[in-house]
Structures are given as C-alpha cells and as structure tokens.
Amino acid sequence: MATDKIKIGLLGVGRMGQNHLRNILQLKDAELSFIYDVDRETCAKLSAQYGVAVSEDLDADMKKVDGVVIVTPTFTHFDYIKRAAECVKNIFVEKPLTDSAETAREVVKLAEEKGLNIQVGFIERYNPAVASLKAVMLNSSSVINAEFNRSNKVASGRITDVDVVIDLMIHDIDLALGLNGKAVRVSGHGCRKNGMIEYARALVTHENGRVSDITASRITEKRIRQVNIACEDMFIDCNLLNKEVRVHRQPEQTINGAVLSAKDEAVEVKLYDALQAELSDFLKLCRGEKTQASDVYAGLESLEIAEEIRKQI
C-alpha cells in the first residue's frame, strides 16, 4: 500500500452502517476516506459530527481507496458489488452476500474473473464466545448435534426488508457450517405473518453425520442468542449475548450407593469487540493476508441453504 493506513470507503450509513463508521474511525490502521448514502441529509449530519468526507462521485472515489465496506439494504448488495468491482479489489459486504443464490453465484464468478477479495459480514464468527466454544468442541470425543436458537422481535428495531431466514437464521447457518462442516440435507418449516416468514426452524444434516437444529424468530417475546452442543462426553451451553460458555457433565461414579452430583464448569471467554475484530480482518485482507473471515464461497453456501429452507416453508 502507498501508505501505512488502509483507505476505506463506507457505502451505507443507516443503523448498521453507523456502527461500521464508528468502528472504522477507531481502527488505528484505517483511514475512512469517504461515506456515501442515498440519504444525503444523514450523510451531511454524520459528516459534521465525525468530520468525514461525503462522496459526491462514488465511482471516482472508490478508485482512490484500498477497500470499500458495503452496508446498504440487502436488495442493493448485488448492484453495489458490481459497481465496486470496477473500481477496487477489496470489498466487504454485510450479510447476506446478495438477496438470492442466483445473484450470489454471479458475484462468485465476478470475483474469480477479476481476482476480487470479498468478505461477507458474518459477525458471529467473531463473537468471543464462539472462539471458546470451538476450543471446547475440539476436546470432545464426539459431537452429536448442535442447537441454535436466535430470536429478536421486529419491534426491537431490526430491519424488515427481508424475512427471518435471511435476517437472523443465516448467522447460524454460517456458524453451523463452520462448526459441523458441509451440509448434505436440509429441511425446514415455519410460519408467516403478512406474507413474510417470521418464524423458521431447520434441520441440517452434515457430511460427518452431525445434525444442526436451527431456530430463528422475530415474533418471540425474548431476545435469544444461544448455541447448545450435545457431545458423547459433555453438553456445551453457549450464550452468545452474555458471552458465556459452560460445560456440563453427568458422572457415572457413586460413593456408597450415592451418585455424585453433576459437574458444571465455566469456560474462560476472552472479551473483545466483535465488529472491531471483523473489520480488522478486512484490513488484513486488503494487505493480502489470510483471515478467518467468511469469503464469497461461504456467503454463497449460506444463501443456498437459506433458500432451500425458505422453499419448504
């Protein structure tokens, strides 16, 4: 790179985009070169608040940066990715990659033809509890199945331009693939409200024989982010909201006929900011370094499974 700092352009400054804005500004190795949004009034307010430039010529400005971060509505992802691909090599796009597997496959083809580095924003990969969960799973003799439960009522301010499968469940589809491997069979059911899927449950069977049971809801009266892993030698309880991981074991030992009590152990979770970690990986990607980030192929795979689930509801 011409300078030590990675120059970044931010496309989209809505609710999630503003989270990215604040975090990019906090990264010592990043320089936020410009922000862009069709909502010019919000751009002007954020420009005054944070002292950042607003793009007046997006294509010209994208050619001047090392990477762009796309945090626009899902239905616009495909068009912005294609537009960015003509200007810059490194592209971060919030999940999902696009709004359909068909357009996602076109993005994969585009990335291969142009040698693009595309990172998809599956932030749960960077949840500190997930790192501890993976470490515990590696020490298990055999994983049987995994349960994922994610709920957040629509009234809490979440986006409503996509259904619950694309909004919430896709996070756990990505986690399930990362923890349990490639999927070979998918089934799903759920319910709709005003034509939109608001509750969904899916069973994903993996190549290694493991099963992922994934539930997502935008009508449940409780905010939940939970992963439970059943193993032959332990049960792992992972709370993604509270960043807590616990291991439960049922002993088979007895003393004078009395069964010893079950063991319940807390696992150390090293706390850090997930979005900061995710964006730091994007800076590494811009430098040509390897990362744990979700690439364009992972983005496509998650979308293909999501679409199969939606077809069955």
C-alpha positions as a printed Julia matrix, in Angstrom:
313×3 Matrix{Float64}:
   0.0     0.0     0.0
   1.09    3.55   -0.68
   0.65    4.48    2.96
   0.64    2.64    6.26
  -3.08    3.21    6.71
  -5.68    1.34    4.68
  -8.03    3.75    2.92
 -11.66    2.72    3.28
 -14.87    3.95    1.68
 -18.14    3.29    3.5
 -21.3     2.73    1.46
 -24.44    2.94    3.57
 -24.81    4.9     6.82
 -28.06    3.6     8.22
 -28.27    1.96   11.65
 -25.69   -0.75   10.95
 -23.64    1.48    8.68
 -23.16    3.97   11.52
 -21.82    1.14   13.69
 -19.26    0.47   10.99
 -18.46    4.17   10.72
 -17.65    4.48   14.42
 -15.57    1.32   14.43
 -13.6     2.18   11.31
 -12.7     5.53   12.87
 -11.37    3.67   15.92
  -9.05    1.42   13.91
  -5.55    2.89   14.03
  -4.58    1.2    10.75
  -7.59    2.54    8.84
  -8.42    5.86    7.21
 -12.08    6.5     6.42
 -11.77    8.33    3.12
 -15.47    8.9     2.5
 -19.02    7.92    3.34
 -21.83    7.5     0.83
 -25.58    7.03    1.07
 -28.63    7.93   -0.99
 -29.85    9.69    2.16
 -27.83   12.87    1.7
 -29.26   14.52    4.79
 -27.94   11.76    7.06
 -24.58   11.92    5.27
 -24.36   15.65    5.95
 -25.18   15.19    9.64
 -22.59   12.43   10.06
 -20.01   14.43    8.14
 -20.47   17.32   10.56
 -20.49   15.02   13.59
 -17.43   12.93   12.74
 -15.51   15.15   10.34
 -15.63   12.66    7.47
 -15.95   13.45    3.78
 -19.12   12.68    1.84
 -18.66   11.21   -1.63
 -20.04   13.32   -4.45
 -18.71   10.99   -7.18
 -18.85    7.41   -5.9
 -17.09    5.67   -8.78
 -14.21    8.15   -8.79
 -13.86    7.97   -5.02
 -13.9     4.16   -4.94
 -10.92    4.14   -7.3
  -8.91    6.09   -4.71
  -9.32    3.66   -1.79
  -7.91    0.25   -0.87
 -11.27   -1.24    0.05
 -14.97   -0.5     0.38
 -17.44   -1.54    3.07
 -20.99   -2.06    1.8
 -23.69   -1.75    4.48
 -26.69   -0.94    2.31
 -30.1    -2.69    2.16
 -29.82   -6.34    1.09
 -31.59   -5.85   -2.26
 -28.89   -3.34   -3.31
 -25.85   -5.5    -2.48
 -25.53   -7.07   -5.92
 -25.56   -3.75   -7.78
 -23.1    -2.11   -5.4
 -20.74   -5.1    -5.54
 -20.74   -4.99   -9.34
 -20.15   -1.25   -9.28
 -17.34   -1.51   -6.73
 -15.7    -4.35   -8.66
 -14.93   -1.93  -11.49
 -13.05    0.34   -9.1
 -11.46   -1.59   -6.23
 -10.23   -5.11   -5.44
 -11.19   -5.45   -1.77
 -14.89   -5.47   -0.87
 -16.6    -6.04    2.48
 -20.35   -6.61    2.26
 -22.65   -7.13    5.21
 -24.52  -10.43    5.27
 -26.14  -11.76    3.23
 -23.85  -11.59    0.2
 -26.82  -10.71   -2.04
 -30.59  -11.21   -1.92
 -30.56  -14.51   -3.84
 -28.35  -17.51   -4.54
 -28.63  -16.75   -8.26
 -27.05  -13.31   -7.94
 -24.58  -14.64   -5.36
 -23.33  -17.14   -7.95
 -22.81  -14.22  -10.34
 -20.75  -12.47   -7.64
 -18.61  -15.61   -7.23
 -17.99  -15.65  -10.99
 -17.16  -11.93  -10.96
 -14.76  -12.38   -8.04
 -12.96  -15.21   -9.84
 -12.71  -13.3   -13.11
 -11.42  -10.09  -11.53
  -9.43  -11.56   -8.64
 -11.56   -9.77   -6.06
 -11.2   -10.23   -2.31
 -14.76  -10.28   -0.96
 -15.5   -10.61    2.76
 -19.07  -11.27    3.92
 -20.05   -9.8     7.29
 -20.98  -12.8     9.41
 -20.15  -11.14   12.71
 -20.93  -14.15   14.91
 -17.7   -15.73   13.65
 -16.03  -13.06   15.77
 -18.17  -13.5    18.88
 -15.7   -14.18   21.73
 -17.94  -16.99   22.99
 -17.7   -18.77   19.63
 -13.9   -18.93   19.88
 -14.18  -20.59   23.3
 -16.94  -22.89   22.04
 -14.74  -24.12   19.19
 -11.87  -24.81   21.59
 -14.1   -26.92   23.84
 -15.55  -28.84   20.88
 -12.06  -29.81   19.76
 -11.55  -31.54   23.12
 -14.74  -33.6    22.84
 -14.61  -37.27   21.91
 -17.65  -36.96   19.65
 -20.11  -34.21   18.75
 -23.65  -35.5    18.21
 -25.71  -32.45   17.35
 -25.92  -28.69   17.7
 -28.91  -26.5    18.53
 -29.03  -22.84   17.52
 -31.75  -20.52   18.82
 -31.95  -16.87   17.76
 -34.87  -14.53   18.33
 -35.41  -10.79   18.25
 -38.87   -9.27   17.94
 -39.36   -6.96   14.95
 -40.45   -4.11   17.23
 -36.91   -4.01   18.64
 -35.77   -2.05   15.58
 -34.38   -4.72   13.27
 -34.56   -4.47    9.51
 -37.8    -5.66    7.9
 -36.94   -5.72    4.17
 -36.02   -9.44    4.39
 -37.56  -12.4     6.21
 -36.28  -14.03    9.39
 -34.28  -16.66    7.49
 -32.13  -14.01    5.8
 -32.2   -11.54    8.7
 -31.42  -13.86   11.63
 -31.15  -17.54   10.73
 -28.39  -17.05    8.17
 -26.0   -16.15   11.01
 -26.5   -19.61   12.49
 -26.4   -21.33    9.12
 -22.9   -19.89    8.74
 -21.98  -20.96   12.29
 -23.39  -24.45   11.75
 -21.31  -24.92    8.62
 -18.22  -23.63   10.4
 -18.69  -25.87   13.44
 -20.08  -29.01   11.8
 -18.94  -28.96    8.18
 -20.61  -29.21    4.79
 -24.36  -29.82    4.63
 -25.85  -32.76    2.7
 -29.54  -32.47    3.59
 -31.8   -29.62    4.68
 -35.4   -29.49    5.87
 -37.4   -26.57    7.18
 -40.74  -25.38    8.42
 -42.14  -22.21    9.97
 -44.88  -19.6     9.81
 -45.57  -16.36    8.0
 -47.03  -13.06    9.11
 -48.38  -10.7     6.46
 -46.71  -12.89    3.83
 -43.25  -12.68    5.44
 -41.55  -15.63    7.17
 -41.23  -14.55   10.81
 -40.52  -17.92   12.47
 -38.4   -20.68   10.97
 -36.9   -23.95   12.11
 -34.47  -26.02   10.08
 -32.67  -29.34   10.4
 -29.33  -29.51    8.63
 -27.58  -32.88    8.27
 -23.84  -32.62    7.71
 -21.41  -34.87    5.81
 -19.88  -36.08    9.09
 -23.26  -37.24   10.41
 -23.82  -34.34   12.8
 -27.16  -32.56   12.87
 -27.76  -28.83   13.33
 -31.19  -27.81   14.64
 -31.62  -24.1    13.86
 -34.47  -21.89   15.08
 -34.98  -18.2    14.28
 -37.87  -15.97   15.28
 -38.94  -12.35   15.02
 -42.17  -12.96   16.96
 -40.73  -14.39   20.18
 -41.1   -12.21   23.28
 -37.49  -12.72   24.34
 -34.15  -11.84   22.8
 -32.12  -15.04   22.49
 -28.73  -15.93   21.03
 -27.99  -19.46   22.16
 -25.93  -22.42   20.92
 -26.09  -25.83   22.64
 -23.77  -28.66   21.63
 -24.52  -32.25   22.65
 -21.43  -34.46   22.77
 -20.95  -38.02   23.98
 -18.84  -36.83   26.89
 -20.3   -33.37   27.62
 -23.02  -30.8    26.95
 -21.85  -27.31   25.96
 -24.04  -24.31   26.74
 -23.01  -21.17   24.81
 -24.78  -17.84   25.4
 -23.78  -15.52   22.55
 -25.46  -12.49   24.16
 -23.76  -12.74   27.55
 -20.54  -14.19   26.07
 -20.69  -17.19   28.4
 -19.74  -20.83   27.77
 -20.43  -23.61   30.25
 -19.69  -27.34   30.12
 -21.98  -29.86   31.84
 -21.09  -33.48   32.61
 -23.13  -36.24   34.25
 -20.82  -38.51   36.29
 -21.27  -42.26   36.49
 -19.46  -42.57   39.81
 -21.13  -43.39   43.12
 -19.92  -43.38   46.73
 -21.66  -45.91   48.99
 -24.55  -46.03   46.57
 -24.9   -42.26   46.31
 -24.5   -40.76   42.83
 -22.04  -37.88   42.68
 -23.5   -34.54   41.61
 -23.17  -33.32   38.03
 -20.26  -31.1    37.04
 -20.95  -27.61   35.74
 -17.84  -25.69   34.65
 -17.44  -22.18   33.27
 -15.13  -21.8    30.29
 -12.89  -18.73   30.01
 -14.04  -16.29   27.34
 -11.59  -13.57   26.36
 -13.69  -10.49   25.63
 -13.13   -8.19   22.66
 -15.28   -6.17   20.27
 -16.57   -8.45   17.51
 -17.11   -5.72   14.89
 -13.64   -4.31   15.54
 -12.18   -7.78   15.05
 -14.18   -8.33   11.87
 -13.11   -5.01   10.36
  -9.51   -5.63   11.42
  -9.66   -8.83    9.37
 -10.84   -6.79    6.4
  -7.79   -4.56    6.74
  -5.65   -7.71    6.71
  -7.48   -8.85    3.6
  -6.64   -5.52    1.96
  -2.98   -6.22    2.76
  -3.17   -9.66    1.2
  -3.06  -11.55    4.5
  -5.1   -14.67    5.33
  -8.01  -14.29    7.77
 -10.85  -16.3     9.33
 -13.38  -14.13    7.51
 -16.29  -15.52    5.52
 -15.37  -15.37    1.84
 -17.56  -15.23   -1.25
 -17.92  -19.03   -1.36
 -19.12  -19.21    2.25
 -21.52  -16.37    1.52
 -22.97  -18.33   -1.4
 -23.21  -21.61    0.54
 -25.18  -19.99    3.37
 -27.56  -18.37    0.89
 -28.16  -21.64   -0.96
 -29.12  -23.37    2.29
 -31.28  -20.41    3.33
 -33.17  -20.56    0.04
 -33.76  -24.31    0.43
 -35.22  -23.68    3.89
 -37.47  -20.91    2.58
 -38.8   -23.15   -0.21
 -40.08  -25.6     2.39
 -41.98  -23.02    4.46
